[in-house]
Coordinates of C-alpha atoms in Angstrom, one line a residue:
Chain A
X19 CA 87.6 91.9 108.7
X20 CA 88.7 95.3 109.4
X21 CA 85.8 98.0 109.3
X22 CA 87.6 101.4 107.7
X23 CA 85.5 104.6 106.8
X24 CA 86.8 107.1 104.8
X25 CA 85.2 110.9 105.3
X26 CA 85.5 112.4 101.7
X27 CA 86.0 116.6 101.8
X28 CA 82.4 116.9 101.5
X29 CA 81.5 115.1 104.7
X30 CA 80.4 112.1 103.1
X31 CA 81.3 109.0 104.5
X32 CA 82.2 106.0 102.4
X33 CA 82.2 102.8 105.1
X34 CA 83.8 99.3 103.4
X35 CA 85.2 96.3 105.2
X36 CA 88.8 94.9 104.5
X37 CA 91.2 91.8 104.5
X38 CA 94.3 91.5 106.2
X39 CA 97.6 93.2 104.5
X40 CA 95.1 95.6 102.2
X41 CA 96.5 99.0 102.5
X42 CA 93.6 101.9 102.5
X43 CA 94.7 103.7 99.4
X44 CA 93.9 100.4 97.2
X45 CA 90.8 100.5 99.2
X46 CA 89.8 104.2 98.6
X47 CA 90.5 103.7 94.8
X48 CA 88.4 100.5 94.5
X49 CA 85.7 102.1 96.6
X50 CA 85.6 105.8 94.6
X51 CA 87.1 107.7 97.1
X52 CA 87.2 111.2 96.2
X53 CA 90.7 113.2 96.7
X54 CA 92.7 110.1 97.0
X55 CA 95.0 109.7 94.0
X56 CA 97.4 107.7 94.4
X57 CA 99.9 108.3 91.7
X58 CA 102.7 106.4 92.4
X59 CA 100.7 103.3 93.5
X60 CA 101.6 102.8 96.9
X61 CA 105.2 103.2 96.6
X62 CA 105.6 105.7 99.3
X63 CA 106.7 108.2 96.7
X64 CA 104.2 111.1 96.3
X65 CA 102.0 112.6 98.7
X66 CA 98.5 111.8 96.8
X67 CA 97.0 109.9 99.4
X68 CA 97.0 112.3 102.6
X69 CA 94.4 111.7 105.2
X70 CA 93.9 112.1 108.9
X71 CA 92.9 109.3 111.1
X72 CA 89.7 110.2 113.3
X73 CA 89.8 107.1 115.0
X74 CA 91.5 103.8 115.8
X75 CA 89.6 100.7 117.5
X76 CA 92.9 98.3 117.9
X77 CA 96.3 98.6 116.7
X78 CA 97.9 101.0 114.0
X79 CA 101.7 100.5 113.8
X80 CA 103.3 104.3 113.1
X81 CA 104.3 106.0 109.9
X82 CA 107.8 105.0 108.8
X83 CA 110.9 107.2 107.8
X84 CA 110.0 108.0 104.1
X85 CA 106.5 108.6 105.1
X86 CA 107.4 110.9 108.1
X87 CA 109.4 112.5 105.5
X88 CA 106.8 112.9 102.7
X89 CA 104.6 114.2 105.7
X90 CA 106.9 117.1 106.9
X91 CA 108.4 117.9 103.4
X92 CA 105.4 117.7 100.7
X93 CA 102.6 118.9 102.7
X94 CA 102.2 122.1 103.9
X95 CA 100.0 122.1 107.1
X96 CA 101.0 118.7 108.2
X97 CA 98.4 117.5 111.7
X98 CA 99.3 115.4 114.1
X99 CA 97.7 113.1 112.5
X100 CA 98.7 112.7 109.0
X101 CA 99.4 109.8 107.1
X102 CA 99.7 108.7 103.7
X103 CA 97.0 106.2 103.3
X104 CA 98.9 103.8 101.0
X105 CA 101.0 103.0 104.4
X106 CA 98.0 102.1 106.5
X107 CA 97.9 98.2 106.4
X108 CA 95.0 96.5 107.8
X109 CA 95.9 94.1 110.4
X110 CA 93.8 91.1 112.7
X111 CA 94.6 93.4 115.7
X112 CA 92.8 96.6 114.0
X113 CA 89.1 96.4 114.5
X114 CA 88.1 99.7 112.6
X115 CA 90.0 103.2 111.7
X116 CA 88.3 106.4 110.3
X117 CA 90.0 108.6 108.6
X118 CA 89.4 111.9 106.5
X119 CA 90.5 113.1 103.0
X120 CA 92.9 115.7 103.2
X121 CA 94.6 117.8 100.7
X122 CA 97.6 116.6 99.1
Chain B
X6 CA 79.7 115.1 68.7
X7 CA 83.8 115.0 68.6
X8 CA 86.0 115.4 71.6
X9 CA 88.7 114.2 73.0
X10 CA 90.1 111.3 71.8
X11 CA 93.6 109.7 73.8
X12 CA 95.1 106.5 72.6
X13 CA 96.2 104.6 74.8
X14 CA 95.2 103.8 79.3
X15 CA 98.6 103.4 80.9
X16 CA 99.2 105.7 83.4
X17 CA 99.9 108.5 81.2
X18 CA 96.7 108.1 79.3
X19 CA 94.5 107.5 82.4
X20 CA 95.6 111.0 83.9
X21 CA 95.2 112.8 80.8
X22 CA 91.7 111.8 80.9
X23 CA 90.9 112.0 84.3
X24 CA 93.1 116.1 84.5
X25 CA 90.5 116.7 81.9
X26 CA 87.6 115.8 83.6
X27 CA 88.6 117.5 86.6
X28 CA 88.9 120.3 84.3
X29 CA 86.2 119.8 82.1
X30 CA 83.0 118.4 83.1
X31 CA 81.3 118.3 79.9
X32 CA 84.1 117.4 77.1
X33 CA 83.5 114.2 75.5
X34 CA 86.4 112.0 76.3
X35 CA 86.9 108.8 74.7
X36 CA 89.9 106.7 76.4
X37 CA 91.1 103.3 73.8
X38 CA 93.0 100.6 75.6
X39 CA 94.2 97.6 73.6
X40 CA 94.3 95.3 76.7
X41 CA 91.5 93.4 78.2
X42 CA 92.1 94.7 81.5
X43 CA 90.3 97.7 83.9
X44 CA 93.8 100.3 83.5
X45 CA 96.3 99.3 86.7
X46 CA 99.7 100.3 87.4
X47 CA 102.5 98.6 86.1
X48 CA 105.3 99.5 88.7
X49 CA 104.1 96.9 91.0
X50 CA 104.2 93.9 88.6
X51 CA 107.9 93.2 88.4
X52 CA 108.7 94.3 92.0
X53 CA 105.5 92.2 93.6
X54 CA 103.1 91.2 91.7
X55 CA 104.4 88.6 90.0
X56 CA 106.2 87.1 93.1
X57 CA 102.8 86.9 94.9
X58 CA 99.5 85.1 92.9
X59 CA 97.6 86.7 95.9
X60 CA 98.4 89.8 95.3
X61 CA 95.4 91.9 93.4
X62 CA 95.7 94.3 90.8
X63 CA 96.2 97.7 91.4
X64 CA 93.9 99.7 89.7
X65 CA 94.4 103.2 88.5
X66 CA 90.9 104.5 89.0
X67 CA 88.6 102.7 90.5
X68 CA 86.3 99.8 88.5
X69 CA 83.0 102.7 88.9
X70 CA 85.4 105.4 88.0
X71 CA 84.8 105.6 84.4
X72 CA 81.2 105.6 84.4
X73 CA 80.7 107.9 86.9
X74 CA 83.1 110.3 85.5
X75 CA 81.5 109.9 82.1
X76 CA 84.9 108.2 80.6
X77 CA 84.2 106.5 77.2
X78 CA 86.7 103.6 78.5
X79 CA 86.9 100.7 75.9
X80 CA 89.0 97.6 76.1
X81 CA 90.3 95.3 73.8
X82 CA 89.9 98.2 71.4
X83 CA 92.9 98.5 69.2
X84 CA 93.3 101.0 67.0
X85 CA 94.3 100.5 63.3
X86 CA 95.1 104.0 61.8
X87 CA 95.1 108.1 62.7
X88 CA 94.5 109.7 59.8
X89 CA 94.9 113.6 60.7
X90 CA 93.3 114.8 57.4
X91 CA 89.6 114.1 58.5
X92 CA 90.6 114.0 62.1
X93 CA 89.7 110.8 62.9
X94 CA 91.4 107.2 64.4
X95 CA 90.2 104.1 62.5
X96 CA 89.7 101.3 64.9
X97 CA 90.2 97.2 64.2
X98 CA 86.4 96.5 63.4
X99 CA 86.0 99.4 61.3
X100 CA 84.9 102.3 62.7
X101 CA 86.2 105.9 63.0
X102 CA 86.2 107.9 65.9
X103 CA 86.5 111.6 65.3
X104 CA 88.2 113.6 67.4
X105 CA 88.8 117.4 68.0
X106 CA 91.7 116.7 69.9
X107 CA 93.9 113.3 69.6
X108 CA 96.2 112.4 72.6
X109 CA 98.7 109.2 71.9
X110 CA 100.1 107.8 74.6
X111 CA 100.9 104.2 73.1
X112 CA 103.6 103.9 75.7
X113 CA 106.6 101.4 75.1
X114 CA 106.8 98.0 73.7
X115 CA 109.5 95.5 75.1
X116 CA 112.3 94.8 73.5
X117 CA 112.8 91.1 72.6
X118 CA 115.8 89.1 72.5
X119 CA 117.5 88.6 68.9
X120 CA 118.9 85.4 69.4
X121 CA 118.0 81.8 68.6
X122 CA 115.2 80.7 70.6
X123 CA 115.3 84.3 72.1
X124 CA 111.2 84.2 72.4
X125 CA 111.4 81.8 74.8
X126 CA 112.6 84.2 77.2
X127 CA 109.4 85.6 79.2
X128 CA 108.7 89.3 79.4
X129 CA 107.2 91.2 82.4
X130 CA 105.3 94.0 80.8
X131 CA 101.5 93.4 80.9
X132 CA 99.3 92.2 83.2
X133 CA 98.9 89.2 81.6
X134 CA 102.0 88.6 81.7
X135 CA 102.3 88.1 85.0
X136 CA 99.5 85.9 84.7
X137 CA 100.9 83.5 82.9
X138 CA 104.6 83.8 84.4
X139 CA 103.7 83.5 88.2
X140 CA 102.9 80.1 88.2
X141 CA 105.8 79.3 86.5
X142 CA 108.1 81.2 88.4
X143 CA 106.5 79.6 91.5
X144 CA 107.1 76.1 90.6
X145 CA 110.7 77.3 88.7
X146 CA 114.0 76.1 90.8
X147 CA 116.6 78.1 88.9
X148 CA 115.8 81.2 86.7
X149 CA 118.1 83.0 84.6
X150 CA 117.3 86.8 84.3
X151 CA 118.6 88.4 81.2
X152 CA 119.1 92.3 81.1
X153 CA 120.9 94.9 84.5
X154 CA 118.2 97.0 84.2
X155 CA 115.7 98.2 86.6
X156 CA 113.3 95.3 85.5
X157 CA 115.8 92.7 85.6
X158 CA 117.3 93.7 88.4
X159 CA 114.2 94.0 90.4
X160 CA 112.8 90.6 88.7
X161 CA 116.0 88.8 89.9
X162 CA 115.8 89.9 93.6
X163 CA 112.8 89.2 94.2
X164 CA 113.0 85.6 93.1
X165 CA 115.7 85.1 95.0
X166 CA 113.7 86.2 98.2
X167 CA 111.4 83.5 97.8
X168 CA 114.2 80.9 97.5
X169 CA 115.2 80.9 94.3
X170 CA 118.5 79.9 92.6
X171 CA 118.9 83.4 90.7
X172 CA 121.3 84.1 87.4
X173 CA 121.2 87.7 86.2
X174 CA 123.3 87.9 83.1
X175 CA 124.4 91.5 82.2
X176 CA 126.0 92.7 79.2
X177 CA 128.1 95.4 81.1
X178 CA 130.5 95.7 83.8
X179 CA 128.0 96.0 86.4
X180 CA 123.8 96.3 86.8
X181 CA 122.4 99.5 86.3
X182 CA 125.5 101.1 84.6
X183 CA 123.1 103.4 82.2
X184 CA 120.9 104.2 85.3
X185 CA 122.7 105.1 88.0
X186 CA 126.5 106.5 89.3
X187 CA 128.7 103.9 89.1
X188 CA 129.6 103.3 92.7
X189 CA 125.8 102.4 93.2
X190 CA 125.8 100.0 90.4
X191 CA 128.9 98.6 92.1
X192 CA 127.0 98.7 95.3
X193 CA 123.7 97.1 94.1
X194 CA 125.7 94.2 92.5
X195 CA 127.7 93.8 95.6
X196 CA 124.7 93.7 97.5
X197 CA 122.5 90.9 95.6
X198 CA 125.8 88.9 95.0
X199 CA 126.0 88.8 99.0
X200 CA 122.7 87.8 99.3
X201 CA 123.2 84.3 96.6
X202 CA 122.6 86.3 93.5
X203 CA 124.9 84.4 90.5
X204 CA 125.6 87.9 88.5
X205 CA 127.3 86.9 85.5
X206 CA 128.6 90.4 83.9
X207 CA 130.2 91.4 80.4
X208 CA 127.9 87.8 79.5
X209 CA 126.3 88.2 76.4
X210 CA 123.3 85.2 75.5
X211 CA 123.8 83.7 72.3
X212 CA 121.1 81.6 72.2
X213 CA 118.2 80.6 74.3
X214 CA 117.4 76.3 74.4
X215 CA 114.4 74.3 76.5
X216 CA 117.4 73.7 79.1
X217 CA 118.7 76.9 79.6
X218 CA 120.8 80.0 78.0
X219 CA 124.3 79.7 76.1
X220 CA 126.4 82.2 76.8
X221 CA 130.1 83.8 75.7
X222 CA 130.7 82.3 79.4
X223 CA 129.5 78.7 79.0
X224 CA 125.4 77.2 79.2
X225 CA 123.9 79.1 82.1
X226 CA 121.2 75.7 83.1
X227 CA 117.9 77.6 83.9
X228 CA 114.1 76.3 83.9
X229 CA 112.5 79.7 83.7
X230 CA 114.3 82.3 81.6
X231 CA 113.1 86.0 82.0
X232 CA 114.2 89.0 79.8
X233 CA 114.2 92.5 80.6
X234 CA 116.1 94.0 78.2
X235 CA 114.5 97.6 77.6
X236 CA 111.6 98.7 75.5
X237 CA 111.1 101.0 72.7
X238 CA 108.2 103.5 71.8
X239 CA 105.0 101.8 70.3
X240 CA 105.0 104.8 67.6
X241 CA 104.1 102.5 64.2
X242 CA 100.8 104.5 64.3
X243 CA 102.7 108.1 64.4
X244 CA 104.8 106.9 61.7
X245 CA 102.5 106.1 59.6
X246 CA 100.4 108.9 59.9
X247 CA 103.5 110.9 59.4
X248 CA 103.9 112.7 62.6
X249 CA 107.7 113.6 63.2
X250 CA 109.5 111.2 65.3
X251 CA 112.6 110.6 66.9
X252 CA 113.3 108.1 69.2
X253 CA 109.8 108.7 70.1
X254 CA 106.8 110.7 69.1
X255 CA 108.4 114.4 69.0
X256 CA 106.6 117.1 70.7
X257 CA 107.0 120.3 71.9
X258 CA 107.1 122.0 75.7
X259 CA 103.4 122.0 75.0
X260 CA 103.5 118.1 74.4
X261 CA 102.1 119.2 70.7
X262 CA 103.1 117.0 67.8
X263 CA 104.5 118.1 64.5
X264 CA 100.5 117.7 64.0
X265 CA 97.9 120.5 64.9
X266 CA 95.3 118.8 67.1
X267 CA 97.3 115.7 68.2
X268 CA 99.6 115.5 71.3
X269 CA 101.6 112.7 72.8
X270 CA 102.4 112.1 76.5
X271 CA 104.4 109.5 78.5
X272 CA 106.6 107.1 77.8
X273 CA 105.8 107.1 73.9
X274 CA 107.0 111.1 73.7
X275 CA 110.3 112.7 73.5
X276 CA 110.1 116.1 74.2
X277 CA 112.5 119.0 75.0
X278 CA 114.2 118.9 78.0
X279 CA 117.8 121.5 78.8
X280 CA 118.8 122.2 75.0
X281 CA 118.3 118.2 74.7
X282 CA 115.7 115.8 74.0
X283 CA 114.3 113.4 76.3
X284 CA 112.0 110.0 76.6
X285 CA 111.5 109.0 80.0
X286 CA 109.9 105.9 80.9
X287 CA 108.8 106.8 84.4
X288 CA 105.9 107.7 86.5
X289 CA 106.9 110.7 87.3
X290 CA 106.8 111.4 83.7
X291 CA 103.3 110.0 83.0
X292 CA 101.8 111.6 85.7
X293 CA 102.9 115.2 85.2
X294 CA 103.2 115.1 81.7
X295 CA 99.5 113.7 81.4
X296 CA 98.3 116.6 83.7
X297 CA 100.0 119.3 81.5
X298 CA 99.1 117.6 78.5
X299 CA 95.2 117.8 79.6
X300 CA 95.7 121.2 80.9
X301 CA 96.9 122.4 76.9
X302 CA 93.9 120.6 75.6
X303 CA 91.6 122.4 77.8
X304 CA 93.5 125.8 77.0
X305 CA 93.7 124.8 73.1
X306 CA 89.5 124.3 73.3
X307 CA 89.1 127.6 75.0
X308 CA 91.7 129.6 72.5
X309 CA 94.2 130.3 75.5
X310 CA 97.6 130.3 76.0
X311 CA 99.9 126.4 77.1
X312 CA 102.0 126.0 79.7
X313 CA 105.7 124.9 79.0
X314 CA 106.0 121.1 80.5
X315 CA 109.1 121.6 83.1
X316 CA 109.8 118.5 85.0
X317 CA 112.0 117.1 87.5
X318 CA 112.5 113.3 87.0
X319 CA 112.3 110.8 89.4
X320 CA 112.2 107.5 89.5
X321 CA 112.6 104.3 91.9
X322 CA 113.3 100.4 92.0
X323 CA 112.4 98.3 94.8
X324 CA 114.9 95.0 94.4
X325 CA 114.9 92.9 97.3
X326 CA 115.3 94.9 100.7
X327 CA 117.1 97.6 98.8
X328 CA 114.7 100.9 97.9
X329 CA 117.1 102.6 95.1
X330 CA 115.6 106.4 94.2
X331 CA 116.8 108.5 91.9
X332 CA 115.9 112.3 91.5
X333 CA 117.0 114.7 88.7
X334 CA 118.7 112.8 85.8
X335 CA 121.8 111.6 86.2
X336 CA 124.5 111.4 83.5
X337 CA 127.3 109.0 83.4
X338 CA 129.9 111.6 82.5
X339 CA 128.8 114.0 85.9
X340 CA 131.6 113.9 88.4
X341 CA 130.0 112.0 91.4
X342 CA 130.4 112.2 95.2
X343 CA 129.3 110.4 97.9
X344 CA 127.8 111.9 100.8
X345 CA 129.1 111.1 104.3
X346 CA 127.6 109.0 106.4
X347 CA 127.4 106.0 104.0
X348 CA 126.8 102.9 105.8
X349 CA 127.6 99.2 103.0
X350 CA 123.2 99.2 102.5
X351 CA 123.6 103.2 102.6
X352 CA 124.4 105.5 100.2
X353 CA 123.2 108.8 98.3
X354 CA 125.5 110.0 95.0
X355 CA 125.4 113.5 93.9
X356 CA 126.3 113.7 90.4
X357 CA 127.4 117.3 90.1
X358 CA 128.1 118.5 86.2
X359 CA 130.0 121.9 85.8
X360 CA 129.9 122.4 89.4
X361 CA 125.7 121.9 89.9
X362 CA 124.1 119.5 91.2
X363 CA 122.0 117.6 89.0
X364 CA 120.8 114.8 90.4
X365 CA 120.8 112.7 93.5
X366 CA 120.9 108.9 93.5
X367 CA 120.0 107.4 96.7
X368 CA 120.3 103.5 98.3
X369 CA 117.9 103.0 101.5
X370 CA 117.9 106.8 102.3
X371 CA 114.7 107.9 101.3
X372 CA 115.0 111.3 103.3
X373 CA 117.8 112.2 101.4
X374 CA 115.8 111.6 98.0
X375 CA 112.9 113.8 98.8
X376 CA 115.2 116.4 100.2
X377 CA 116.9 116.2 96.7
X378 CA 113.8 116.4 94.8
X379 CA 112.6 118.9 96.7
X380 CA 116.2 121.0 95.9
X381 CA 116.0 120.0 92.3
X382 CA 112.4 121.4 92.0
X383 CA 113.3 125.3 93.6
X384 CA 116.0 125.0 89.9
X385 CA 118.2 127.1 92.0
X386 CA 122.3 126.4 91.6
X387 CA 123.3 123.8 93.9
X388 CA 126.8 123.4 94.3
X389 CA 128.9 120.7 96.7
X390 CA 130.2 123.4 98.9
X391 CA 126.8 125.1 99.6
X392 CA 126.2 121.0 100.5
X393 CA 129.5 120.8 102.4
X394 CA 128.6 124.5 104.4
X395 CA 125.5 122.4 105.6
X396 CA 127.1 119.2 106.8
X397 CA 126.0 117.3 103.7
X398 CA 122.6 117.5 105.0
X399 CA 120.4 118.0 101.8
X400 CA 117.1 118.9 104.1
X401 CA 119.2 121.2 106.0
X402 CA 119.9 122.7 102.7
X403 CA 116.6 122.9 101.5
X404 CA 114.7 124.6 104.7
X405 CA 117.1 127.4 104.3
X406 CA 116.9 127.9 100.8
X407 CA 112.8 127.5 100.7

């Protein structure tokens, strides 16, 4: 089990735990995430699930080309940071990842 | 005390209600689904879900979503009649819901086979579907796919990535010929035929039997036979309320029908698109058309002026390994050109008509497709040699013209 906290744009903090494979967008749907939409369901095709990740205890593999794409082209201020939550996959090797709402 | 009444919790119907409650926080919102399940997207069924009993449902909104949000969500809820004179929607058990504002978005119905034994063919529409066809295609050794579509397309790749013996029997020359440029149906069909694919094309099924389909080629042996063969708008309840329709429910830029007080949105509606009307079953549609949709109703309830609905399509199929994305709608008749830099798995169309670019079909080259969007969306000329003057690099193109 992976431990992943999502910081809505209030500053509230919504903790859950995960299986293997789950991505964090299904996660911060099922959990009443606030700002995360996720329009085209995980697809890779919108930008309705930006976040920034705070913290990584483990391994996070990198964003790929569409979502590097997505990241530079549809959001305006991208950080070094960004990712499209929908590509974040929970793995055995990561222990725990926070991340923050952003726009999208 | 009535509100807001929407028909309907696809994708379209589900962002209706939750753009209005974003908007609104008080407006009563009722939101009728006819199936059994929590709303989820639909996408992922025919290019996952059903290849993988593990994989959960994808919900639209969370389970807690509804409540909290105040959402009058209720399943298995079908309703019977609209009847615009007393504004009001007459449900199976009875009652009537009154509404101020009605919102249909009763989506698509498939399409079934009209052939003998044709309702044998399984469909992959509905969640349940799925339900019941996973097993089967899991313990299935050769399935015959009926229909070059998007859905049958994507249903035949992915069973033959988890090993199985795969016919895909098209009517036309090639898959995808109303969907995409020609050269990337070519391609597509190419492709899966490289990777064990039997495509059968110009086949047309005559009949449907326990041990497989007959064709105007011969018996095509199959223990599992899945059709995909297109939908058509689930409008009875428009019709016979008398609302105009079309090829769908007919509305206006506003997404108004020809009846004050009741809109339709998704893939049910045809509405006016460049001196033409258009249905589009997509996403892309459902999603924005949902959000302008709610944004009318919230302007119709406080007596101020709508917002034309001005989209860009877009659309994509996962089949396989391949990632096909399409932006702007493509038209058969365009002249279409191929960008440089092609690769056999690579490959982005421009279908240009009178000189414009109008749309951008692209095959694993998913920065080329948001570059396109992105170009379609400034609905600024494009022309090939404004591409050409860039190298044929379409975010080139757009970080100049932005």
């Amino acid at each position: 089990m992976t431990q992943v906290t999502f910081t809505q744009t209030d500053g509230t903090q919504i903790t859950v735990e995960a299986n293997n494979n789950e991505h964090l967008m299904k996660l911060a749907l099922e959990n009443g995430v606030e700002g995360i939409t996720g329009a085209c369901g995980g697809s890779c095709m919108c930008a309705t699930c930006h976040v920034s990740v705070d913290h990584v205890s483990g391994n996070l593999a990198g964003p790929g080309e569409m979502e590097e794409e997505i990241l530079d082209m549809e959001i305006d201020n991208p950080l070094a940071t960004s990712r499209l939550c929908c590509q974040i996959f929970v793995a055995n090797d990561l222990n725990a990842i926070k991340v923050t709402v952003q726009e999208g | 005390m009535a509100g807001i009444v929407i028909v309907g919790a696809g994708h379209a119907g589900v962002k209706v209600a939750a753009s209005l409650r974003t908007m609104d926080p008080d407006a009563p919102i009722t939101l009728l689904s006819a199936e059994s399940q929590i709303p989820y997207h639909r996408p992922p069924l025919s290019k996952k879900s059903v290849f993988d009993a593990a994989l959960p449902m994808e919900l639209l909104q969370a389970n807690g979503y509804y409540e909290k949000a105040n959402i009058d969500l209720r399943l298995n809820t079908t309703v019977t009649s609209i009847n615009p004179d007393v504004s009001s929607v007459t449900l199976a058990d009875g009652q009537q819901l009154n509404y101020q504002q009605l919102v249909i978005a009763t989506g698509t119905k498939v399409r079934r086979l009209p052939v003998p034994g044709g309702e044998r063919a399984m469909s992959v529409y509905t969640y349940a579907d799925i339900q019941t066809l996973g097993p089967r295609l899991q313990s299935a050794n050769h399935i015959a796919v009926i229909g070059g579509g998007f859905i049958g397309c994507e249903i035949a790749a992915g069973a033959l990535k988890i090993g199985k013996q795969v016919s895909l029997l098209i009517t036309g020359p090639r898959a995808l010929r109303k969907s995409v440029a020609p050269i990337l149906g070519e391609t597509v069909t190419k492709l899966h035929r490289q990777q064990g694919m039997d495509i059968r094309t110009g086949c047309q099924v005559l009949a449907i039997t326990e041990q497989g389909v007959q064709t105007n080629q011969g018996f095509v042996q199959a223990d599992l036979i899945i059709s995909g063969i297109g939908a058509q708008a689930n409008m009875q309840l428009a019709q016979a309320a008398d609302l105009t329709t079309d090829h769908g429910i007919l509305v206006d830029e506003f997404g108004r029908t020809s009846l004050s007080h009741i809109y339709a949105v998704g893939d049910v509606a045809e509405f006016p698109y460049g001196g033409d009307l258009l249905r589009l079953e997509s996403i892309q549609n459902a999603t924005d058309q949902g959000a302008n949709v709610a944004a009318n109703i919230i302007a119709e309830r406080h007596h101020q002026a709508p917002k034309a609905y001005t989209p860009t399509p877009w659309f994509w199929s996962d089949q396989g390994d391949l990632k096909l994305q399409m932006a702007g709608l493509g038209n058969l008749d365009a002249e279409h050109k191929v960008l440089p830099g092609n690769t056999p798995n690579n490959l982005t169309v421009v279908h240009l008509s009178k000189g414009r670019m109008m749309a951008v079909d692209t095959l694993n080259m998913p920065a080329n497709h948001l570059a396109a969007r992105k170009l379609l969306e400034m609905k600024k000329p494009i022309t090939w040699a404004m591409i050409e003057a860039c190298d044929f690099d379409l975010k080139k193109l757009f970080k100049q013209l932005r």
